[in-house]
mmCIF file of C-alpha atoms (C1' of nucleotides) and ligand atoms in Angstrom:
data_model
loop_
_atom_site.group_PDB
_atom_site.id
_atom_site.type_symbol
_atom_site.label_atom_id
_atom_site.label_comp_id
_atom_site.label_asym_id
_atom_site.label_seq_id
_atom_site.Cartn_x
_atom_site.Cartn_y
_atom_site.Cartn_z
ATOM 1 C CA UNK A 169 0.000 0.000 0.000
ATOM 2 C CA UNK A 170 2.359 2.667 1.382
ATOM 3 C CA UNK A 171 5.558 3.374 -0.386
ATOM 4 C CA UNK A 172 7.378 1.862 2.388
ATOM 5 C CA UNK A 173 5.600 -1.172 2.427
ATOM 6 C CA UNK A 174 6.098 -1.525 -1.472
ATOM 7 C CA UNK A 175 9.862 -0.529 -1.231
ATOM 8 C CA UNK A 176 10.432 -2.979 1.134
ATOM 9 C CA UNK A 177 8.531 -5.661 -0.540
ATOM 10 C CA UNK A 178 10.587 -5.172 -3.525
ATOM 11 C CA UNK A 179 13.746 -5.640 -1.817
ATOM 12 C CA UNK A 180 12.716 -8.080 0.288
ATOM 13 C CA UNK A 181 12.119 -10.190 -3.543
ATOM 14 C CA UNK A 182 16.003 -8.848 -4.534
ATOM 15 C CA UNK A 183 14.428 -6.249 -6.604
ATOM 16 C CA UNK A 184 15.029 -2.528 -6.962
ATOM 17 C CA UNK A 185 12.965 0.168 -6.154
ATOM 18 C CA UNK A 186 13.708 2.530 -9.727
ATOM 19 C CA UNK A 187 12.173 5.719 -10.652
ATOM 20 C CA UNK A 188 10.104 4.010 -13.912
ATOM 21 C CA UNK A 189 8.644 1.358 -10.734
ATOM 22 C CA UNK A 190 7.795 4.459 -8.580
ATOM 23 C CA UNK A 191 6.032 5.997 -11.402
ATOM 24 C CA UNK A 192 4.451 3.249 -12.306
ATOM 25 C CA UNK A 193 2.858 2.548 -8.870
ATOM 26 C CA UNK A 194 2.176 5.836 -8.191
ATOM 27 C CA UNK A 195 -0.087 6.225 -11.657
ATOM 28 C CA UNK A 196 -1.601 2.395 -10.854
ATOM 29 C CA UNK A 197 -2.429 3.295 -7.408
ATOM 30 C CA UNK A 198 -4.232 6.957 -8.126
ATOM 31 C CA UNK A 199 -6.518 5.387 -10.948
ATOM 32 C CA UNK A 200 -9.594 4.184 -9.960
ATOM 33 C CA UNK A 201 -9.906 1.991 -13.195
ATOM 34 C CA UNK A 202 -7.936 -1.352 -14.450
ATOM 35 C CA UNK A 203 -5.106 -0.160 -16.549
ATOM 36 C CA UNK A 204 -3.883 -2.316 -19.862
ATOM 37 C CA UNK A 205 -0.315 -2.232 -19.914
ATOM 38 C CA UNK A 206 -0.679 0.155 -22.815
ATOM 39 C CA UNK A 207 -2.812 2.919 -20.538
ATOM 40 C CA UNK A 208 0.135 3.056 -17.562
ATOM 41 C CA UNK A 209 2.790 3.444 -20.650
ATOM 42 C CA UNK A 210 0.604 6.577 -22.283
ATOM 43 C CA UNK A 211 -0.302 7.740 -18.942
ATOM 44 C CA UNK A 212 3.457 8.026 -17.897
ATOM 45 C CA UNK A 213 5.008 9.372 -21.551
ATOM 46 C CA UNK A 214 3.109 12.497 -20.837
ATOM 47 C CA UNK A 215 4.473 13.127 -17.633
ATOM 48 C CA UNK A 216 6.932 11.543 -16.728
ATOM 49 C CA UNK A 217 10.403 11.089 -18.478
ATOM 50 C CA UNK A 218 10.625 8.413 -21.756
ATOM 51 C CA UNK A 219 10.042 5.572 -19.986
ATOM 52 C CA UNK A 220 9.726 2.613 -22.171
ATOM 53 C CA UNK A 221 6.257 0.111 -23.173
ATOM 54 C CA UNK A 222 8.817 -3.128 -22.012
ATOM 55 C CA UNK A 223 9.987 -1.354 -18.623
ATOM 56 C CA UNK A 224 6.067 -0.796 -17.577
ATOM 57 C CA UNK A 225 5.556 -4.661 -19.287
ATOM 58 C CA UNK A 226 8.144 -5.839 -16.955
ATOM 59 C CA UNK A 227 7.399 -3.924 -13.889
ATOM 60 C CA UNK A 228 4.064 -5.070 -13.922
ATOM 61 C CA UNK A 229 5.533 -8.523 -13.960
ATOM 62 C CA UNK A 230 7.637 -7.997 -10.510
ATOM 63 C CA UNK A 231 4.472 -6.321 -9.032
ATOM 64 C CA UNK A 232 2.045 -8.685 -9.826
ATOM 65 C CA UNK A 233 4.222 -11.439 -8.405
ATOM 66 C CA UNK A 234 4.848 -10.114 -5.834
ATOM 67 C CA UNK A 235 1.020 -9.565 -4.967
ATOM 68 C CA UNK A 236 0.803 -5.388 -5.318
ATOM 69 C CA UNK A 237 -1.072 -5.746 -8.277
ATOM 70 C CA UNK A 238 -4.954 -7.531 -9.267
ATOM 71 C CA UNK A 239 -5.880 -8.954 -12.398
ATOM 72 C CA UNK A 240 -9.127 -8.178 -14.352
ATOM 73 C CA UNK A 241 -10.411 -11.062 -16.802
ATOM 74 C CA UNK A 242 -13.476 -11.071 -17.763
ATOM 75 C CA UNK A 243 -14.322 -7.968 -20.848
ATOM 76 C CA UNK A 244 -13.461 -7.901 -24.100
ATOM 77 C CA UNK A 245 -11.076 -10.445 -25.634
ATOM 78 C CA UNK A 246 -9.468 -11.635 -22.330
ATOM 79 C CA UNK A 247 -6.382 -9.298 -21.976
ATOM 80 C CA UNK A 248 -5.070 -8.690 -18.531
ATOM 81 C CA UNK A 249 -6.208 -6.122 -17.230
ATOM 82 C CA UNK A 250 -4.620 -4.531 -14.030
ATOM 83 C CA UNK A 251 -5.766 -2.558 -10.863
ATOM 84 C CA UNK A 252 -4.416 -1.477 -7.276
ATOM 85 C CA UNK A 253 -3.538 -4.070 -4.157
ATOM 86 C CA UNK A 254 -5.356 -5.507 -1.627
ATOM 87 C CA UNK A 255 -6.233 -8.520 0.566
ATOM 88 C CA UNK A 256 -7.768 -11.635 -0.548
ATOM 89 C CA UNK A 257 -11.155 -10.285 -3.060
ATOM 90 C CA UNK A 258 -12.559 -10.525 -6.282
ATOM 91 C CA UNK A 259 -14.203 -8.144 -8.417
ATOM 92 C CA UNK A 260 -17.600 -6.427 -10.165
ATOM 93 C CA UNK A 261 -16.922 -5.172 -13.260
ATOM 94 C CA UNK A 262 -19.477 -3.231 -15.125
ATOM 95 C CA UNK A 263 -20.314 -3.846 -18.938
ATOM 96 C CA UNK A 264 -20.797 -0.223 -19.275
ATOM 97 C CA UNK A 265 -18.371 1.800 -18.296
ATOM 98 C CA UNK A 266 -15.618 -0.535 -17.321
ATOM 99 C CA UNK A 267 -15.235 0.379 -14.155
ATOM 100 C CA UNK A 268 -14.450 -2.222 -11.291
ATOM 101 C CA UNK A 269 -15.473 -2.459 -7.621
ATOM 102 C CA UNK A 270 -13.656 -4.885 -5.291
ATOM 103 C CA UNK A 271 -15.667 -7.347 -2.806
ATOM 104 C CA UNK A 272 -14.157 -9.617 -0.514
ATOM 105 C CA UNK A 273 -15.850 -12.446 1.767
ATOM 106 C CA UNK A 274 -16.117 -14.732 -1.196
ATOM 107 C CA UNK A 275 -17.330 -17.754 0.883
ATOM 108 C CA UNK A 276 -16.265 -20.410 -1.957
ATOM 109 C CA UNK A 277 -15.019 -22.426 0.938
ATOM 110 C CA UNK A 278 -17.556 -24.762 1.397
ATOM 111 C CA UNK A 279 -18.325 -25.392 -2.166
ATOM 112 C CA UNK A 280 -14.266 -25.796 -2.758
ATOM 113 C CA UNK A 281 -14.780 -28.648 -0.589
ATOM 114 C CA UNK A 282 -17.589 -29.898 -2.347
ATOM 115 C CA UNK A 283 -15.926 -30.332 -5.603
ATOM 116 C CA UNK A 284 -12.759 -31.006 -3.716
ATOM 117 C CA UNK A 285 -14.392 -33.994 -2.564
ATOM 118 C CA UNK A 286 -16.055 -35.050 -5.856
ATOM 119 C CA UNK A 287 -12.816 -34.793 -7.744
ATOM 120 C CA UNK A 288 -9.745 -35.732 -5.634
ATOM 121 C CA UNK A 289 -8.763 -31.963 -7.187
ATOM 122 C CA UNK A 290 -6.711 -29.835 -4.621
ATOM 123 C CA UNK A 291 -7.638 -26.732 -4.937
ATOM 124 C CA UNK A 292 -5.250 -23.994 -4.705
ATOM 125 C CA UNK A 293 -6.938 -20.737 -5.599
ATOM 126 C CA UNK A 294 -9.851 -19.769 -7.406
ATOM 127 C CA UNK A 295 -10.800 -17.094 -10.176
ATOM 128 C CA UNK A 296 -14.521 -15.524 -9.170
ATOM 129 C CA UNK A 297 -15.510 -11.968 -10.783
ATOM 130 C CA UNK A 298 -18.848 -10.604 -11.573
ATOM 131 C CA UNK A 299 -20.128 -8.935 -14.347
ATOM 132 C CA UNK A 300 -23.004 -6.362 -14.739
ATOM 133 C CA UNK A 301 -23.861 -2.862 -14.879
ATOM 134 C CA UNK A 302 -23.559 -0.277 -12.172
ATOM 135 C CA UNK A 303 -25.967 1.792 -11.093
ATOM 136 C CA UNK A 304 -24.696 4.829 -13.757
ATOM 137 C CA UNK A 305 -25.110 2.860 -16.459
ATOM 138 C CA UNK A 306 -28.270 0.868 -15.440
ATOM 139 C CA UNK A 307 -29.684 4.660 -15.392
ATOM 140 C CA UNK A 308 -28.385 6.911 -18.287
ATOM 141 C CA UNK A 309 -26.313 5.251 -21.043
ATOM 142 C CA UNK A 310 -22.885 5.811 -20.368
ATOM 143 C CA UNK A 311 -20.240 4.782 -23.015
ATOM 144 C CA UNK A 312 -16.982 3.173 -22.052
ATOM 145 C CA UNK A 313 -14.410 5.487 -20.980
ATOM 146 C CA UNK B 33 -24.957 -31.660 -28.133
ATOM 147 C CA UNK B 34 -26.876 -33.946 -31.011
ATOM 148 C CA UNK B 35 -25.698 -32.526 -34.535
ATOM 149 C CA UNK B 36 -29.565 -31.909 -34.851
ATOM 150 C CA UNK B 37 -29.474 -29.746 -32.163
ATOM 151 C CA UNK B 38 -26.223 -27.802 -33.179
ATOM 152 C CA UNK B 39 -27.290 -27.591 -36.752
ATOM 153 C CA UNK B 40 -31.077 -26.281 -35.740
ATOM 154 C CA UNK B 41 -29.053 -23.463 -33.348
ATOM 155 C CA UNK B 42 -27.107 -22.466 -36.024
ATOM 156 C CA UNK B 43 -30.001 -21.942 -38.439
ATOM 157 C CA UNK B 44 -31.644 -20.426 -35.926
ATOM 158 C CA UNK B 45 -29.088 -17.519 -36.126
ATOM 159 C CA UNK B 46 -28.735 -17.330 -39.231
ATOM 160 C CA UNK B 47 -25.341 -18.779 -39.919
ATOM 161 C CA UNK B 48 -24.728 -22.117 -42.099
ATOM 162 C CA UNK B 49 -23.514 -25.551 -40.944
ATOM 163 C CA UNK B 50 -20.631 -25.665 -43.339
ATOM 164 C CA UNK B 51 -18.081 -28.847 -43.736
ATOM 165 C CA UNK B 52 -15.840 -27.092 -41.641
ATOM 166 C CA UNK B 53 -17.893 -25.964 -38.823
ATOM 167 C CA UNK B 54 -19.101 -29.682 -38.897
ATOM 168 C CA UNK B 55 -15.385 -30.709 -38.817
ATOM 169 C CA UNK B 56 -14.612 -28.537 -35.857
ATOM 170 C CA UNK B 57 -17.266 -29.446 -33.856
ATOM 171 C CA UNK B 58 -16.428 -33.271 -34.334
ATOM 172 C CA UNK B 59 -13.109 -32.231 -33.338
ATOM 173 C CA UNK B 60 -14.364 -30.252 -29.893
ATOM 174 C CA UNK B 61 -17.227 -32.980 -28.761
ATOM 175 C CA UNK B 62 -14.868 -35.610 -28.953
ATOM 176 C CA UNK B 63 -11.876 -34.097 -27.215
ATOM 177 C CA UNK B 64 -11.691 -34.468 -23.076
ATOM 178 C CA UNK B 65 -8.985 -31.751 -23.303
ATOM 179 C CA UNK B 66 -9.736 -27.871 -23.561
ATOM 180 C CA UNK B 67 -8.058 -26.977 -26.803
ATOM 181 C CA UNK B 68 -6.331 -23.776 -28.181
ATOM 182 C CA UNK B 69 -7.658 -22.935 -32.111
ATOM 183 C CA UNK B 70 -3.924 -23.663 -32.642
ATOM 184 C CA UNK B 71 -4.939 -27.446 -31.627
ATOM 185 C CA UNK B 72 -7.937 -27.597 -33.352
ATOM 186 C CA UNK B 73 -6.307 -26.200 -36.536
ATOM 187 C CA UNK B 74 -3.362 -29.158 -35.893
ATOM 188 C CA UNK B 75 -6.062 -31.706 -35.350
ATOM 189 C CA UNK B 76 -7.985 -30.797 -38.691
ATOM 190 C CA UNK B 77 -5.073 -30.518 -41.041
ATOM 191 C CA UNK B 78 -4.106 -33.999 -40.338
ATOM 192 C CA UNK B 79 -7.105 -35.903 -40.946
ATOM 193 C CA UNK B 80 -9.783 -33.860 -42.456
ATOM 194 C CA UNK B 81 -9.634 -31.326 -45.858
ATOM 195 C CA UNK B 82 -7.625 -28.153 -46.198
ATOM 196 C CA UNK B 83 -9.305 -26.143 -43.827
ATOM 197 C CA UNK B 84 -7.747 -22.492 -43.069
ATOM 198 C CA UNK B 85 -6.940 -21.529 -39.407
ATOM 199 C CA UNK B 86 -8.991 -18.449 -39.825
ATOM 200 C CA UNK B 87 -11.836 -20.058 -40.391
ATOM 201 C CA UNK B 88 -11.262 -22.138 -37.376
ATOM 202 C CA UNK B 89 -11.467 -18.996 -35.561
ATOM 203 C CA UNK B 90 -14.353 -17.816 -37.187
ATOM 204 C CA UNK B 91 -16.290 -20.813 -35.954
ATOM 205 C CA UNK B 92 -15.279 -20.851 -32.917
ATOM 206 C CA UNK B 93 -16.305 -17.252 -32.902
ATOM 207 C CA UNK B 94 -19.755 -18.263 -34.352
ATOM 208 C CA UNK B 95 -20.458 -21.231 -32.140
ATOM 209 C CA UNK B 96 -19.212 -19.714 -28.527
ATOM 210 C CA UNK B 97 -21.658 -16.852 -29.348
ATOM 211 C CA UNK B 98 -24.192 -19.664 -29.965
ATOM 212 C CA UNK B 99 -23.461 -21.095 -26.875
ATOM 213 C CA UNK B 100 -22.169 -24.248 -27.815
ATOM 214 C CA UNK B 101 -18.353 -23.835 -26.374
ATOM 215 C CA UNK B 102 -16.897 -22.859 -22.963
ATOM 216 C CA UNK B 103 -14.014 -20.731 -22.799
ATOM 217 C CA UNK B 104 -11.285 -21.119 -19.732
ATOM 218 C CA UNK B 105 -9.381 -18.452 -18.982
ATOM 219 C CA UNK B 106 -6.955 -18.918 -16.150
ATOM 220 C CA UNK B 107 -3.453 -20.186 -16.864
ATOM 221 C CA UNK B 108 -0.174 -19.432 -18.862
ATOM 222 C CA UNK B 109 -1.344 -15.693 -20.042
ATOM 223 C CA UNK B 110 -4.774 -15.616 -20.085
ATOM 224 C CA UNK B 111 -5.555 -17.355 -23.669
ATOM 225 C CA UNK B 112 -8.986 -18.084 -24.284
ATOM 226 C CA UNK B 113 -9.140 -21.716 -24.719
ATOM 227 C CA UNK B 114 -12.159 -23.459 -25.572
ATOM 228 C CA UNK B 115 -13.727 -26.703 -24.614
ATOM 229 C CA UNK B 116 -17.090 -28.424 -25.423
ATOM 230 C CA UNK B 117 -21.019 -27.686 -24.319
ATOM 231 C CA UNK B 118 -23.627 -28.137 -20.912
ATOM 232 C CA UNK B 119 -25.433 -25.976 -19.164
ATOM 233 C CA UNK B 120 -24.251 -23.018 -16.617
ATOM 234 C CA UNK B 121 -21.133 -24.848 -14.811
ATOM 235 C CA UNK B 122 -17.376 -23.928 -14.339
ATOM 236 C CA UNK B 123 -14.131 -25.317 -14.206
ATOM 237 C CA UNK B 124 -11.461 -26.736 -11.948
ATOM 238 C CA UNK B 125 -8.267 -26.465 -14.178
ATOM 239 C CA UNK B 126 -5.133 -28.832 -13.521
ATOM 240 C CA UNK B 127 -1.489 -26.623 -12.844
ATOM 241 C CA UNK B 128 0.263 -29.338 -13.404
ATOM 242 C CA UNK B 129 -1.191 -31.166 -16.731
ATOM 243 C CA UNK B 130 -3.943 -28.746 -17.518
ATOM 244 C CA UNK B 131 -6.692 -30.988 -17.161
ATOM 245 C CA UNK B 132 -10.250 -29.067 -16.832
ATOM 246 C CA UNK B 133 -12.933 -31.064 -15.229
ATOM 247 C CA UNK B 134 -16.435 -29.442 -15.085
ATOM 248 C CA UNK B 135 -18.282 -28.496 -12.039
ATOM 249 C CA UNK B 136 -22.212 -26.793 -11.219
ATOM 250 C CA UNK B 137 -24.254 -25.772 -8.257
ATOM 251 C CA UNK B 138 -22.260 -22.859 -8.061
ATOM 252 C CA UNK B 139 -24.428 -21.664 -5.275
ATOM 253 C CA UNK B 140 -23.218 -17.999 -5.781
ATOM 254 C CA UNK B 141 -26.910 -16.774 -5.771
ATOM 255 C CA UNK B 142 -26.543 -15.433 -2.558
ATOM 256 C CA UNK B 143 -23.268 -13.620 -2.638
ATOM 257 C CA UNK B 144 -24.627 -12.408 -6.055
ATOM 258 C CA UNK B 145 -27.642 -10.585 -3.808
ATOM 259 C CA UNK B 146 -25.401 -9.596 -0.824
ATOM 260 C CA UNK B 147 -22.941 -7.684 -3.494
ATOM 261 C CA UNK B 148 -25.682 -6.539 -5.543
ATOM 262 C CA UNK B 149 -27.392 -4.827 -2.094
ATOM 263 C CA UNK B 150 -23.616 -3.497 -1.072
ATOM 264 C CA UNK B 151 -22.868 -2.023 -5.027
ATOM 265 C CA UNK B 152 -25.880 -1.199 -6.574
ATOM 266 C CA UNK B 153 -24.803 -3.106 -9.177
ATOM 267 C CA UNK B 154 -27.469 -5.594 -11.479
ATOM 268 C CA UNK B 155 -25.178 -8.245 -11.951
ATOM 269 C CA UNK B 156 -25.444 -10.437 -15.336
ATOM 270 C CA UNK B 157 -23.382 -13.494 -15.047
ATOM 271 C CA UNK B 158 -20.398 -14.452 -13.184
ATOM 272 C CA UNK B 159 -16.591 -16.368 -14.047
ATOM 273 C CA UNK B 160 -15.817 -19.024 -11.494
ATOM 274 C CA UNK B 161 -12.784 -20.885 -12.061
ATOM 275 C CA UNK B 162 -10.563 -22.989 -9.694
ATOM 276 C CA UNK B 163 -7.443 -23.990 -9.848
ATOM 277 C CA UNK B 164 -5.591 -27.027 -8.426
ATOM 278 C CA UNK B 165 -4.105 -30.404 -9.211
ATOM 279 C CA UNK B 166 -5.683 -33.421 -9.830
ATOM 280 C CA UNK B 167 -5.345 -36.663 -8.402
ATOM 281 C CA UNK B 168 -2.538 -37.665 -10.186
ATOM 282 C CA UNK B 169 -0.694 -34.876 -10.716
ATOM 283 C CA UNK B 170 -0.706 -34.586 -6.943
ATOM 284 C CA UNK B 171 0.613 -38.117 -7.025
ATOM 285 C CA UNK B 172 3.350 -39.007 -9.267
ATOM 286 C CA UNK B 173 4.768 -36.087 -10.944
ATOM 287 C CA UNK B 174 2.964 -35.365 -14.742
ATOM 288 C CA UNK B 175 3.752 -32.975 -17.238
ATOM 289 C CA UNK B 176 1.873 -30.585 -19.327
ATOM 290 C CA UNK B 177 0.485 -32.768 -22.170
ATOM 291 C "C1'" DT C 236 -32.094 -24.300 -60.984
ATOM 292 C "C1'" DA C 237 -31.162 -19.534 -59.927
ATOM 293 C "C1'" DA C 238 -30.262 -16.026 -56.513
ATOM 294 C "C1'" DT C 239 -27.827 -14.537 -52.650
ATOM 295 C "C1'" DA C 240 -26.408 -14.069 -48.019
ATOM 296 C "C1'" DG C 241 -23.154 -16.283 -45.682
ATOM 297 C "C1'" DA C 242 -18.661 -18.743 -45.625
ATOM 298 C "C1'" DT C 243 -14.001 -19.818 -46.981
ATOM 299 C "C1'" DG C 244 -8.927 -19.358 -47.489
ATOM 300 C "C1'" DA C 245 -4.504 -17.076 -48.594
ATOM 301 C "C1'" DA C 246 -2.079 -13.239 -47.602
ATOM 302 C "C1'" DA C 247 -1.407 -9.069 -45.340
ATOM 303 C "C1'" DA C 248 -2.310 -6.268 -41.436
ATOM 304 C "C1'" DT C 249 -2.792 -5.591 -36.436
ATOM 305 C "C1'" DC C 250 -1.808 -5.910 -31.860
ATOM 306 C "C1'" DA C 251 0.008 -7.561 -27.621
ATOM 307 C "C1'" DT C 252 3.849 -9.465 -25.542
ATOM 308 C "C1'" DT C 253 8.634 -11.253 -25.321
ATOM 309 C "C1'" DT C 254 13.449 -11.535 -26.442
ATOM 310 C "C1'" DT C 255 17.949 -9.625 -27.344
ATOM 311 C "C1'" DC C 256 21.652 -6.921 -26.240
ATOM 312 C "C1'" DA C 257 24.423 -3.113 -25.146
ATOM 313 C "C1'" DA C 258 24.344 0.624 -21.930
ATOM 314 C "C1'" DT C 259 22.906 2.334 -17.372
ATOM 315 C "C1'" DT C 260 22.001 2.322 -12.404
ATOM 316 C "C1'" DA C 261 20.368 1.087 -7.546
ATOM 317 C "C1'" DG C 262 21.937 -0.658 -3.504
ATOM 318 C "C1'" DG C 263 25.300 -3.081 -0.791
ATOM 319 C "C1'" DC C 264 29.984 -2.830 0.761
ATOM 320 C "C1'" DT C 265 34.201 -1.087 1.691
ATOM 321 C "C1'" DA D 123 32.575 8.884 -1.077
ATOM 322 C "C1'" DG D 124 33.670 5.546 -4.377
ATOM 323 C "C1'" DC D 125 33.446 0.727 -6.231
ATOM 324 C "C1'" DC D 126 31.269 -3.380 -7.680
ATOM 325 C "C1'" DT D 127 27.910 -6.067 -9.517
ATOM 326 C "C1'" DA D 128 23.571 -7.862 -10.248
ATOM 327 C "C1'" DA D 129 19.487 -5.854 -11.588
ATOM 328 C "C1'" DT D 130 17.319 -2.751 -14.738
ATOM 329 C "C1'" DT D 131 16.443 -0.147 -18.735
ATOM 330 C "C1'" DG D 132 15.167 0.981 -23.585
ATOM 331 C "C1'" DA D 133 15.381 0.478 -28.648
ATOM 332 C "C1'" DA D 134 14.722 -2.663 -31.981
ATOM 333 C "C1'" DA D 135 13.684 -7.014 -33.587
ATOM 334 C "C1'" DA D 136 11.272 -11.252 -32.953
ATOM 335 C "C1'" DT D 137 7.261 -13.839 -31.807
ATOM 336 C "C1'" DG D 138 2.594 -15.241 -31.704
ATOM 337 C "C1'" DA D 139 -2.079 -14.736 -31.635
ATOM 338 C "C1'" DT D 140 -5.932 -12.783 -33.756
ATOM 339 C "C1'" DT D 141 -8.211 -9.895 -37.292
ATOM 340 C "C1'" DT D 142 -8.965 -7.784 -41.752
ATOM 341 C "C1'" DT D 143 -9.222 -7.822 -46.671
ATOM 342 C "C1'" DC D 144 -10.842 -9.479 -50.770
ATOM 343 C "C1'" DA D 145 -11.750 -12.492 -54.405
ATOM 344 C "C1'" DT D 146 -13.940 -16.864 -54.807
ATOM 345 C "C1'" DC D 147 -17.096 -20.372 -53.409
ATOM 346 C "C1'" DT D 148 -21.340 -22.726 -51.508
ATOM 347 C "C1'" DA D 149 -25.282 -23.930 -48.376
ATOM 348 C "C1'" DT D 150 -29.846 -22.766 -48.225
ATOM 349 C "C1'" DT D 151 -34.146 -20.894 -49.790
ATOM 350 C "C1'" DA D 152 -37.409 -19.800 -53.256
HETATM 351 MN MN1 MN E 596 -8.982 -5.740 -7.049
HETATM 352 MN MN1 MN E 597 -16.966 -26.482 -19.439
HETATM 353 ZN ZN1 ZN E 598 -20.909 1.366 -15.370
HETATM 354 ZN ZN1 ZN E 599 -3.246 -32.843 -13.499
#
DNA sequence: TAATAGATGAAAATCATTTTCAATTAGGCT
DNA sequence: AGCCTAATTGAAAATGATTTTCATCTATTA
């Protein structure tokens, strides 16, 4: 969350803490929407120095592994999509407009034993996000940002 | 499921059952595996006509819209890969040999209400994917086929 | 059988992501 | 403060998946 939490993270993991990573979490964690890869790299060009499409490609990379980051599936044609930390929770995305709200308290436990049970599967983690339309766009059309 | 069926859906919409689409089809209902249009595309070329990859995609366009195919979407980098028909269910996908086994009685009705109530939100439909190992992959080790 | 909307396939175009590689730098250690 | 080195960066090229184009073909209906 905080900078000091991130920066020790990172080096905690044997990675740096670099100006294009900074930038990069600051613009991912002041955006209320999932950014594609390509958003964070236009976002930054017009600020920030010339940072390159690879270096946000590849910073994403060390953040997502190393759990700062959330992926958004569901949408269009599958790209990842990405969006700011958190604990354990999934998330509502709107067919409208795009944007996502997070919701935790899941409760897949019971059913993961269920199928657990029925398949002899263990079950390591699970992929759960709705999709809908938020109360904007159920009212007034609103077109995809 | 039956060709009648498939080919009745089809004409339904408005599209033709083609060779090809009848081809692909074959190929999908008779796999176990959840297969890439790379796969399919290999699978055709060996056995059946000269059939283009594109038009692999195009039917596989054509009959997920129809509702005929199930897409999974965790793993390696988010692909969409595709796998055969039922009703509403999900998957439990394999890390280790990427086996997908089908699962229903999702029973997310009533975290679909207690999120709607908390977001405002009208939510449509929902991804629910797990991810594990199955029984032998837990076992001895197996590789990705 | 003729008419036609829909379908096909090869090639080119797009688009996202990864790899390569030489140059730069953050962070640990004197 | 200065050095060392592994990590990082960025440009360009490579890869790979998917889509578009367009001329040709065909399944289906009348
Ligand atoms: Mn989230
Ligand atoms: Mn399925
Ligand atoms: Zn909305
Ligand atoms: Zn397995």
């Amino acid at each position: 969350m905080t900078g000091k939490v991130i920066a020790a993270e990172l080096k905690r993991r044997g990675f740096k803490l670099t100006p294009q990573r900074r930038a990069i979490i600051e613009v991912i964690s002041h955006s209320q929407e999932h950014l594609t890869p390509a958003d964070i790299y236009a976002k930054l060009k017009s600020k920030h120095s010339g940072i390159g499409l690879v270096t946000v490609y590849r910073a994403l990379d060390v953040l997502e592994r190393s759990g700062m980051l959330c992926e958004v599936h569901i949408g269009d044609g599958c790209r990842s999509y990405l969006k700011r930390p958190g604990g354990h929770h999934h998330h509502l995305v709107c067919k409208g407009c795009g944007k996502v709200v997070d919701f935790s308290d899941c409760e897949l436990d019971d059913l993961e034993q269920r199928v657990t049970k029925e398949t002899g599967f263990r079950i390591d983690r699970h992929l759960l996000e709705f999709l809908g339309r938020c109360p904007q766009c159920q009212a007034g059309r609103r077109e995809k940002s």
